[in-house]
Short mmCIF file of C-alpha atoms in Angstrom, two decimals:
data_model
loop_
_atom_site.label_atom_id
_atom_site.label_comp_id
_atom_site.label_asym_id
_atom_site.label_seq_id
_atom_site.Cartn_x
_atom_site.Cartn_y
_atom_site.Cartn_z
CA MET I 1 21.62 29.99 -127.88
CA THR I 2 21.86 33.35 -126.06
CA ASN I 3 24.47 36.04 -126.68
CA ASN I 4 23.97 36.49 -122.24
CA THR I 5 26.99 36.33 -120.29
CA GLU I 6 26.52 34.22 -117.29
CA VAL I 7 28.04 34.74 -113.92
CA VAL I 8 28.52 33.28 -110.86
CA VAL I 9 29.03 34.37 -107.80
CA ILE I 10 29.78 32.32 -104.99
CA GLY I 11 29.02 33.39 -101.14
CA GLY I 12 25.99 35.49 -100.27
CA GLY I 13 27.70 37.71 -97.90
CA TYR I 14 28.32 41.57 -98.33
CA ALA I 15 30.63 41.16 -100.59
CA GLY I 16 28.91 38.36 -102.94
CA VAL I 17 25.74 40.51 -102.66
CA MET I 18 27.28 43.81 -103.35
CA ALA I 19 28.73 41.97 -106.73
CA ALA I 20 25.94 40.17 -107.78
CA ASN I 21 23.84 43.29 -107.75
CA ARG I 22 26.17 45.87 -109.78
CA LEU I 23 26.77 42.78 -111.92
CA THR I 24 22.95 43.49 -113.03
CA ARG I 25 24.15 46.75 -114.57
CA ARG I 26 24.04 45.17 -117.96
CA ASP I 27 20.93 43.54 -119.51
CA ASP I 28 23.11 41.13 -121.29
CA VAL I 29 24.80 39.42 -118.03
CA THR I 30 22.62 36.67 -116.20
CA VAL I 31 23.87 36.50 -112.42
CA THR I 32 23.71 33.41 -110.25
CA LEU I 33 24.13 33.64 -106.76
CA ILE I 34 24.79 30.39 -104.81
CA ASN I 35 24.96 30.64 -101.17
CA PRO I 36 24.33 27.56 -98.17
CA ARG I 37 21.50 29.79 -96.58
CA PRO I 38 18.69 31.22 -98.01
CA THR I 39 18.94 34.26 -96.08
CA PHE I 40 21.12 37.04 -95.50
CA VAL I 41 23.34 37.20 -92.78
CA ASN I 42 23.95 40.46 -91.03
CA ARG I 43 27.27 39.67 -89.64
CA ILE I 44 28.31 42.46 -87.80
CA ARG I 45 25.32 41.77 -85.25
CA LEU I 46 26.09 38.06 -84.35
CA HIS I 47 27.02 38.98 -80.76
CA GLN I 48 23.66 40.34 -80.71
CA LEU I 49 21.77 37.53 -81.92
CA VAL I 50 23.39 35.34 -78.78
CA ALA I 51 22.39 38.32 -76.53
CA GLY I 52 19.03 38.45 -77.97
CA SER I 53 18.75 41.98 -79.24
CA ASP I 54 18.78 41.10 -82.70
CA SER I 55 18.23 38.27 -85.08
CA ALA I 56 21.25 39.06 -87.37
CA VAL I 57 19.16 37.62 -90.50
CA VAL I 58 17.74 39.94 -93.25
CA ASP I 59 15.38 38.23 -96.30
CA TYR I 60 17.49 38.12 -99.20
CA ARG I 61 15.09 40.08 -101.39
CA GLU I 62 15.60 42.79 -98.82
CA VAL I 63 18.83 43.41 -100.03
CA LEU I 64 19.16 41.07 -103.75
CA SER I 65 18.16 42.45 -107.27
CA GLU I 66 15.40 40.44 -108.28
CA ARG I 67 17.30 39.89 -111.43
CA VAL I 68 19.80 37.62 -109.30
CA ALA I 69 18.81 34.06 -109.17
CA LEU I 70 19.43 32.69 -105.61
CA VAL I 71 20.82 29.03 -105.33
CA ALA I 72 20.91 27.74 -101.73
CA ASP I 73 23.40 25.30 -101.84
CA SER I 74 27.13 25.06 -101.24
CA VAL I 75 29.83 24.65 -104.15
CA ALA I 76 31.88 21.33 -103.48
CA ARG I 77 34.38 22.34 -106.20
CA ILE I 78 34.94 24.78 -108.90
CA ASP I 79 36.07 23.15 -112.56
CA SER I 80 38.35 26.20 -114.20
CA ALA I 81 39.07 24.46 -117.57
CA GLY I 82 35.37 23.20 -117.74
CA ARG I 83 34.21 26.50 -116.11
CA SER I 84 31.43 25.05 -114.11
CA VAL I 85 31.14 24.42 -110.42
CA THR I 86 29.95 21.60 -108.55
CA LEU I 87 27.21 21.73 -106.09
CA ALA I 88 26.72 19.63 -102.91
CA SER I 89 23.48 18.39 -104.05
CA GLY I 90 25.32 17.04 -107.16
CA SER I 91 24.20 19.61 -109.74
CA THR I 92 26.55 21.29 -112.08
CA VAL I 93 25.85 25.24 -112.73
CA GLY I 94 28.48 26.52 -115.69
CA TYR I 95 29.64 29.89 -115.74
CA ASP I 96 31.53 32.28 -118.27
CA TYR I 97 32.88 34.64 -114.91
CA LEU I 98 32.94 33.60 -111.48
CA VAL I 99 33.49 35.63 -108.71
CA TYR I 100 34.52 33.90 -105.59
CA ALA I 101 33.31 35.76 -102.58
CA VAL I 102 33.33 32.61 -100.25
CA GLY I 103 33.89 34.99 -97.02
CA SER I 104 35.66 33.76 -93.69
CA GLY I 105 34.80 31.70 -90.35
CA SER I 106 36.29 30.47 -87.45
CA ALA I 107 39.67 29.25 -87.49
CA ASP I 108 40.27 25.92 -86.16
CA PRO I 109 42.11 26.76 -82.50
CA ALA I 110 45.58 25.22 -81.66
CA VAL I 111 44.87 25.28 -78.07
CA PRO I 112 44.28 22.19 -76.46
CA GLY I 113 40.69 21.80 -75.37
CA ALA I 114 39.41 25.01 -77.76
CA ALA I 115 37.89 22.92 -79.87
CA GLU I 116 35.95 21.16 -77.59
CA PHE I 117 34.97 23.30 -75.08
CA ALA I 118 34.82 26.93 -76.61
CA HIS I 119 32.21 27.88 -78.51
CA PRO I 120 33.13 29.93 -81.55
CA ILE I 121 30.98 32.97 -82.96
CA ALA I 122 32.03 33.37 -86.49
CA THR I 123 29.26 32.29 -88.29
CA LEU I 124 25.25 32.48 -87.76
CA GLU I 125 25.29 28.80 -87.32
CA GLU I 126 27.55 29.15 -84.24
CA ALA I 127 26.03 31.74 -82.95
CA GLU I 128 22.52 30.29 -83.04
CA ARG I 129 24.58 27.11 -81.05
CA LEU I 130 26.03 29.37 -78.47
CA ARG I 131 22.46 31.62 -77.71
CA PRO I 132 20.73 28.84 -76.05
CA VAL I 133 23.75 27.54 -73.85
CA PHE I 134 24.18 31.34 -73.03
CA GLU I 135 20.27 31.82 -72.11
CA THR I 136 20.09 28.91 -69.95
CA LEU I 137 23.44 29.65 -68.24
CA PRO I 138 22.84 30.80 -64.54
CA ALA I 139 23.32 34.71 -63.76
CA THR I 140 26.13 34.06 -61.50
CA ALA I 141 28.20 31.54 -64.04
CA ALA I 142 31.52 32.73 -65.19
CA VAL I 143 31.52 33.96 -69.25
CA THR I 144 34.84 34.10 -70.65
CA VAL I 145 35.60 35.74 -73.89
CA VAL I 146 38.83 34.77 -75.35
CA GLY I 147 40.12 37.52 -77.91
CA ALA I 148 40.06 41.17 -77.58
CA GLY I 149 39.49 42.56 -81.53
CA PRO I 150 36.44 44.01 -82.50
CA THR I 151 34.94 40.45 -82.14
CA GLY I 152 35.72 39.76 -78.73
CA ILE I 153 35.22 43.53 -77.50
CA GLU I 154 31.69 43.80 -78.40
CA THR I 155 30.67 40.37 -77.20
CA ALA I 156 32.19 40.49 -73.92
CA ALA I 157 30.22 43.86 -73.90
CA GLU I 158 27.13 42.59 -74.83
CA LEU I 159 27.16 39.64 -73.08
CA ALA I 160 27.77 42.01 -69.82
CA GLU I 161 25.08 43.95 -70.36
CA ALA I 162 22.72 41.24 -70.55
CA ASN I 163 23.84 40.86 -66.59
CA ARG I 164 26.41 38.15 -67.02
CA ALA I 165 29.60 37.99 -65.43
CA VAL I 166 32.10 38.29 -67.97
CA THR I 167 35.95 38.17 -68.18
CA LEU I 168 37.64 39.30 -71.61
CA VAL I 169 41.14 37.64 -72.12
CA CYS I 170 43.41 39.83 -74.44
CA GLY I 171 46.01 37.58 -74.99
CA GLY I 172 47.90 40.98 -75.10
CA VAL I 173 46.58 44.34 -75.84
CA LEU I 174 43.02 45.51 -75.83
CA GLY I 175 42.01 46.27 -78.65
CA PRO I 176 45.16 46.46 -80.71
CA TYR I 177 44.10 48.58 -83.77
CA LEU I 178 42.73 51.32 -81.15
CA HIS I 179 44.85 54.71 -80.64
CA PRO I 180 45.60 54.69 -76.63
CA ARG I 181 43.07 57.25 -76.42
CA GLY I 182 40.49 55.07 -77.84
CA ARG I 183 41.34 52.26 -75.56
CA ARG I 184 41.06 53.80 -72.68
CA SER I 185 37.60 54.75 -73.48
CA VAL I 186 37.08 51.48 -74.10
CA ALA I 187 38.26 49.89 -71.21
CA LYS I 188 36.07 52.59 -69.11
CA ARG I 189 32.74 51.28 -70.80
CA LEU I 190 34.04 47.80 -69.95
CA ALA I 191 34.56 48.46 -66.60
CA GLY I 192 31.20 50.36 -66.25
CA LEU I 193 29.77 47.27 -67.47
CA GLY I 194 31.55 44.77 -64.85
CA VAL I 195 33.68 42.93 -67.62
CA THR I 196 37.00 41.95 -66.08
CA VAL I 197 39.90 42.58 -68.40
CA VAL I 198 42.77 40.27 -68.81
CA ASP I 199 45.41 41.99 -70.63
CA GLY I 200 49.35 42.40 -71.13
CA PRO I 201 52.05 39.94 -71.35
CA ASP I 202 51.51 36.32 -70.94
CA THR I 203 47.88 36.30 -70.80
CA THR I 204 47.33 34.36 -74.10
CA VAL I 205 45.28 31.15 -73.59
CA THR I 206 47.03 28.02 -73.04
CA ALA I 207 44.16 25.51 -72.78
CA VAL I 208 40.73 25.44 -72.47
CA THR I 209 38.41 22.95 -69.99
CA ARG I 210 34.89 22.35 -69.66
CA ASP I 211 35.09 24.70 -66.55
CA ALA I 212 38.25 26.54 -66.87
CA VAL I 213 40.64 28.99 -69.10
CA ARG I 214 44.31 28.61 -68.53
CA LEU I 215 47.10 31.30 -69.41
CA ALA I 216 50.45 31.36 -70.24
CA ASP I 217 51.55 33.11 -67.19
CA GLY I 218 50.24 30.31 -64.99
CA ARG I 219 46.70 31.58 -64.14
CA GLU I 220 43.59 29.77 -64.30
CA LEU I 221 40.33 31.55 -64.98
CA PRO I 222 37.08 29.85 -63.75
CA SER I 223 35.00 29.61 -66.91
CA ALA I 224 31.31 27.93 -67.34
CA LEU I 225 31.30 29.31 -70.87
CA THR I 226 34.05 29.99 -73.09
CA VAL I 227 33.37 32.21 -76.30
CA TRP I 228 36.54 32.00 -78.76
CA THR I 229 36.98 34.96 -81.14
CA ALA I 230 40.55 34.73 -81.28
CA GLY I 231 41.07 34.30 -85.02
CA PHE I 232 39.36 33.83 -88.70
CA GLY I 233 40.09 31.40 -91.30
CA VAL I 234 38.52 30.76 -94.90
CA PRO I 235 36.84 27.89 -96.55
CA ASP I 236 39.25 25.71 -98.32
CA LEU I 237 37.20 25.94 -101.84
CA ALA I 238 39.78 27.85 -103.71
CA VAL I 239 42.77 24.69 -102.37
CA ARG I 240 40.09 21.80 -102.69
CA SER I 241 40.09 22.99 -106.37
CA GLY I 242 43.60 23.58 -107.69
CA LEU I 243 43.70 27.47 -107.63
CA SER I 244 46.24 29.33 -106.04
CA THR I 245 46.03 30.43 -102.44
CA ASP I 246 48.22 32.35 -99.88
CA ALA I 247 49.09 30.16 -96.63
CA LEU I 248 45.96 31.38 -95.37
CA GLY I 249 43.76 29.53 -98.09
CA ARG I 250 42.77 33.16 -99.50
CA LEU I 251 42.63 33.19 -103.45
CA ARG I 252 45.76 34.67 -104.92
CA THR I 253 44.72 37.87 -107.21
CA ASP I 254 46.62 40.99 -108.83
CA GLU I 255 45.62 44.65 -108.08
CA THR I 256 42.28 44.10 -109.80
CA LEU I 257 40.80 41.19 -108.06
CA THR I 258 41.49 38.80 -110.90
CA SER I 259 43.21 35.03 -110.10
CA VAL I 260 46.58 34.54 -110.91
CA ASP I 261 45.54 31.57 -112.22
CA ASP I 262 42.45 32.47 -114.75
CA VAL I 263 40.95 35.71 -116.09
CA ARG I 264 37.53 34.22 -115.63
CA ILE I 265 37.66 34.29 -111.76
CA VAL I 266 37.39 37.23 -109.90
CA ALA I 267 37.85 37.46 -106.13
CA ALA I 268 36.30 39.69 -103.44
CA GLY I 269 35.75 39.92 -99.61
CA ASP I 270 37.55 38.20 -96.95
CA SER I 271 38.96 35.24 -98.91
CA ALA I 272 41.01 37.34 -101.48
CA ALA I 273 44.59 38.20 -101.77
CA PRO I 274 45.38 40.73 -103.80
CA SER I 275 49.10 40.82 -104.67
CA GLY I 276 49.56 38.66 -101.82
CA LEU I 277 48.53 41.93 -99.52
CA PRO I 278 44.99 40.72 -97.99
CA LEU I 279 43.06 43.74 -96.48
CA ARG I 280 42.21 43.08 -93.03
CA MET I 281 38.71 41.24 -93.07
CA SER I 282 35.79 43.04 -92.40
CA CYS I 283 32.53 44.46 -93.56
CA GLN I 284 34.31 47.53 -94.49
CA ALA I 285 36.95 45.95 -96.79
CA ALA I 286 34.25 43.46 -98.47
CA ILE I 287 31.50 45.82 -99.71
CA PRO I 288 33.88 48.11 -101.78
CA LEU I 289 35.80 45.02 -102.72
CA GLY I 290 32.27 43.28 -103.96
CA ALA I 291 31.64 46.53 -106.23
CA ARG I 292 35.32 46.57 -107.52
CA ALA I 293 35.02 42.72 -108.54
CA ALA I 294 31.69 43.08 -110.39
CA ASP I 295 33.44 46.80 -112.21
CA THR I 296 36.31 44.28 -113.08
CA VAL I 297 33.94 41.64 -114.55
CA LEU I 298 32.08 44.22 -116.65
CA SER I 299 34.98 45.92 -117.85
CA ARG I 300 36.38 42.70 -119.42
CA ILE I 301 32.93 41.86 -120.63
CA ALA I 302 33.13 45.28 -122.31
CA GLY I 303 36.63 44.81 -123.68
CA LYS I 304 38.05 47.15 -121.40
CA GLN I 305 41.17 46.90 -119.08
CA PRO I 306 40.14 47.03 -115.22
CA SER I 307 40.98 49.23 -112.80
CA PRO I 308 43.13 48.46 -109.34
CA LEU I 309 41.18 48.80 -106.44
CA ASN I 310 41.52 51.31 -103.71
CA ALA I 311 41.94 50.64 -100.23
CA VAL I 312 40.77 53.28 -97.94
CA PHE I 313 39.85 52.86 -94.33
CA ALA I 314 37.95 55.31 -92.22
CA GLY I 315 38.63 53.66 -88.93
CA GLN I 316 37.07 51.14 -86.95
CA CYS I 317 33.47 51.56 -85.26
CA ILE I 318 32.35 49.01 -82.16
CA SER I 319 29.57 48.36 -80.24
CA LEU I 320 30.01 48.33 -76.37
CA GLY I 321 26.33 47.15 -75.31
CA ARG I 322 23.21 48.78 -76.56
CA ARG I 323 23.88 52.10 -75.12
CA ASP I 324 27.51 52.76 -75.83
CA GLY I 325 30.06 52.81 -78.93
CA ILE I 326 33.01 54.12 -80.16
CA PHE I 327 34.28 54.77 -84.02
CA GLN I 328 38.07 55.01 -83.94
CA PHE I 329 39.26 57.22 -86.79
CA ALA I 330 42.18 56.74 -88.65
CA ARG I 331 44.39 57.84 -91.51
CA ASN I 332 45.90 55.32 -94.00
CA ASP I 333 44.09 52.85 -91.62
CA VAL I 334 46.37 53.80 -88.71
CA ALA I 335 44.51 54.79 -85.77
CA VAL I 336 44.56 58.55 -84.54
CA TRP I 337 43.64 60.34 -81.61
CA PHE I 338 40.17 61.40 -82.50
CA ASN I 339 37.44 59.28 -81.83
CA ILE I 340 33.81 59.32 -80.81
CA ASP I 341 32.68 57.82 -78.21
CA GLY I 342 29.65 57.02 -75.52
CA ARG I 343 25.94 57.52 -76.76
CA PRO I 344 26.91 59.15 -80.25
CA GLY I 345 29.34 56.17 -80.72
CA ALA I 346 26.62 54.22 -80.39
CA LYS I 347 24.34 55.83 -82.60
CA LEU I 348 27.20 55.61 -85.30
CA LYS I 349 27.45 52.22 -84.66
CA GLU I 350 23.97 51.25 -85.05
CA PHE I 351 23.78 54.03 -88.32
CA VAL I 352 26.58 51.70 -89.69
CA CYS I 353 24.79 48.42 -89.08
CA LYS I 354 21.52 49.47 -90.50
CA GLY I 355 23.69 51.58 -93.42
CA VAL I 356 25.32 48.34 -94.78
CA VAL I 357 22.11 46.77 -95.64
CA LYS I 358 21.01 49.77 -96.91
CA GLN I 359 23.78 50.07 -99.18
CA LEU I 360 23.49 46.30 -100.80
CA ALA I 361 19.27 47.27 -101.33
CA GLY I 362 20.49 50.33 -103.06
CA GLU I 363 22.68 48.66 -105.06
CA GLY I 364 20.06 45.94 -105.82
CA ASP I 365 17.24 48.89 -106.49
CA LYS I 366 19.89 51.16 -108.73
CA PRO I 367 22.64 49.29 -109.99
CA GLY I 368 25.57 51.18 -110.28
CA SER I 369 24.57 53.80 -107.84
CA TYR I 370 27.21 52.72 -105.18
CA ARG I 371 30.71 54.62 -105.40
CA LEU I 372 32.71 54.53 -102.38
CA HIS I 373 34.88 51.94 -103.67
CA LEU I 374 36.07 54.51 -106.25
CA THR I 375 37.17 57.23 -103.57
CA PRO I 376 40.91 58.15 -103.97
CA GLY I 377 43.46 56.87 -101.60
CA GLY I 378 44.88 53.67 -100.79
CA ALA I 379 48.90 55.84 -100.63
CA GLN I 380 49.91 53.48 -97.88
CA ARG I 381 49.32 50.12 -99.94
CA GLN I 382 50.76 51.55 -103.19
CA GLU I 383 53.82 52.49 -100.86
CA LEU I 384 53.53 48.19 -99.73
CA LEU I 385 53.11 47.00 -103.03
CA ARG I 386 56.51 49.28 -104.24
CA ALA I 387 58.74 47.84 -101.50
CA GLY I 388 57.53 44.49 -102.72
CA ARG I 389 56.15 43.59 -98.78
CA ASP I 390 54.09 40.83 -98.22
CA ALA I 391 51.95 41.29 -94.75
CA ALA I 392 49.70 38.64 -95.32
CA PRO I 393 49.20 36.85 -91.70
CA ALA I 394 49.11 33.42 -90.79
CA THR I 395 46.00 33.91 -89.19
CA ALA I 396 43.17 36.58 -88.93
CA GLU I 397 41.30 38.85 -86.93
CA ARG I 398 38.00 39.90 -88.56
CA THR I 399 36.71 43.50 -87.96
CA ALA I 400 33.42 44.89 -87.79
#
């Protein structure tokens, strides 16, 4: 019999690793991280994996505290009443507190033919399946990327830089988050790479076939390879476990990230829906949410009231191949006129990609050192909460 508090973290992405590392601040807390893969995926580099410029994989021991036990398995069900999780392998792991950080993946596309003929890129396995298809494609074959959020833009630019004929189908506006000034910069760089941008009304995809993409305006675009980046979803673990979720399946919590069903369950990252007003799916949100989730658990262990989250976004960072990029600055998560683009933008994006790994590793080496989630701000979120608005979308676009 020990006095240790057992904490299980489900999901080893940005939010899960940050939470697990931060929980080791207390010597009397035992942390177990359960993740389907034995390696950490630096997800913001998956488009590079497809093009062959990065592996997008990091050894967990580079980012995870040695005090965290890693279990390479999937969770089949959460038994909140029994405070345990059942693994796909059949074994059971008990907990005193649970951090739900299962992340996000590709949503099942409702467009006819998309599930059969288009290639998603939201997970490591999807990117690994796509890479050999891309590598063996004839150089002159038409490549179509569907979806013009950050993932779509980055993928189109990366594949075009590998000397492929790429068309980016926006289904509306190119880079909806971007300020018009930033959008012009991105469009110019994509044009320089030879990417054909199809944007505007009626450019949504209505069907995908083996060798074409059909648009709402009646056009049919030749496509030997179609990459699908339009929309993200979350695993249905919370739903299967009988926990309260929003329409997309994200775990419903209060502003301390505590489940509305169970004070012993805390959520973080893409799979959390605090106050019915989830943050946009992104690495930028996941890491501070992971830190906040850990702080909530530690506060409860100490018998203290957890603090509510702060939702502070500096903007959005997008790579445009290896030699160009853009950092779109924002205020209250609304894009402003100022951005850093070109080669400096590429360097800043690379700094961010390396920096997130360093942040996680730094928290593992010195738990409690990460403090960005304590930055004052989030006025816009507070206004929305006071107004009682529910801005949770039916589908989601994950951002870098």
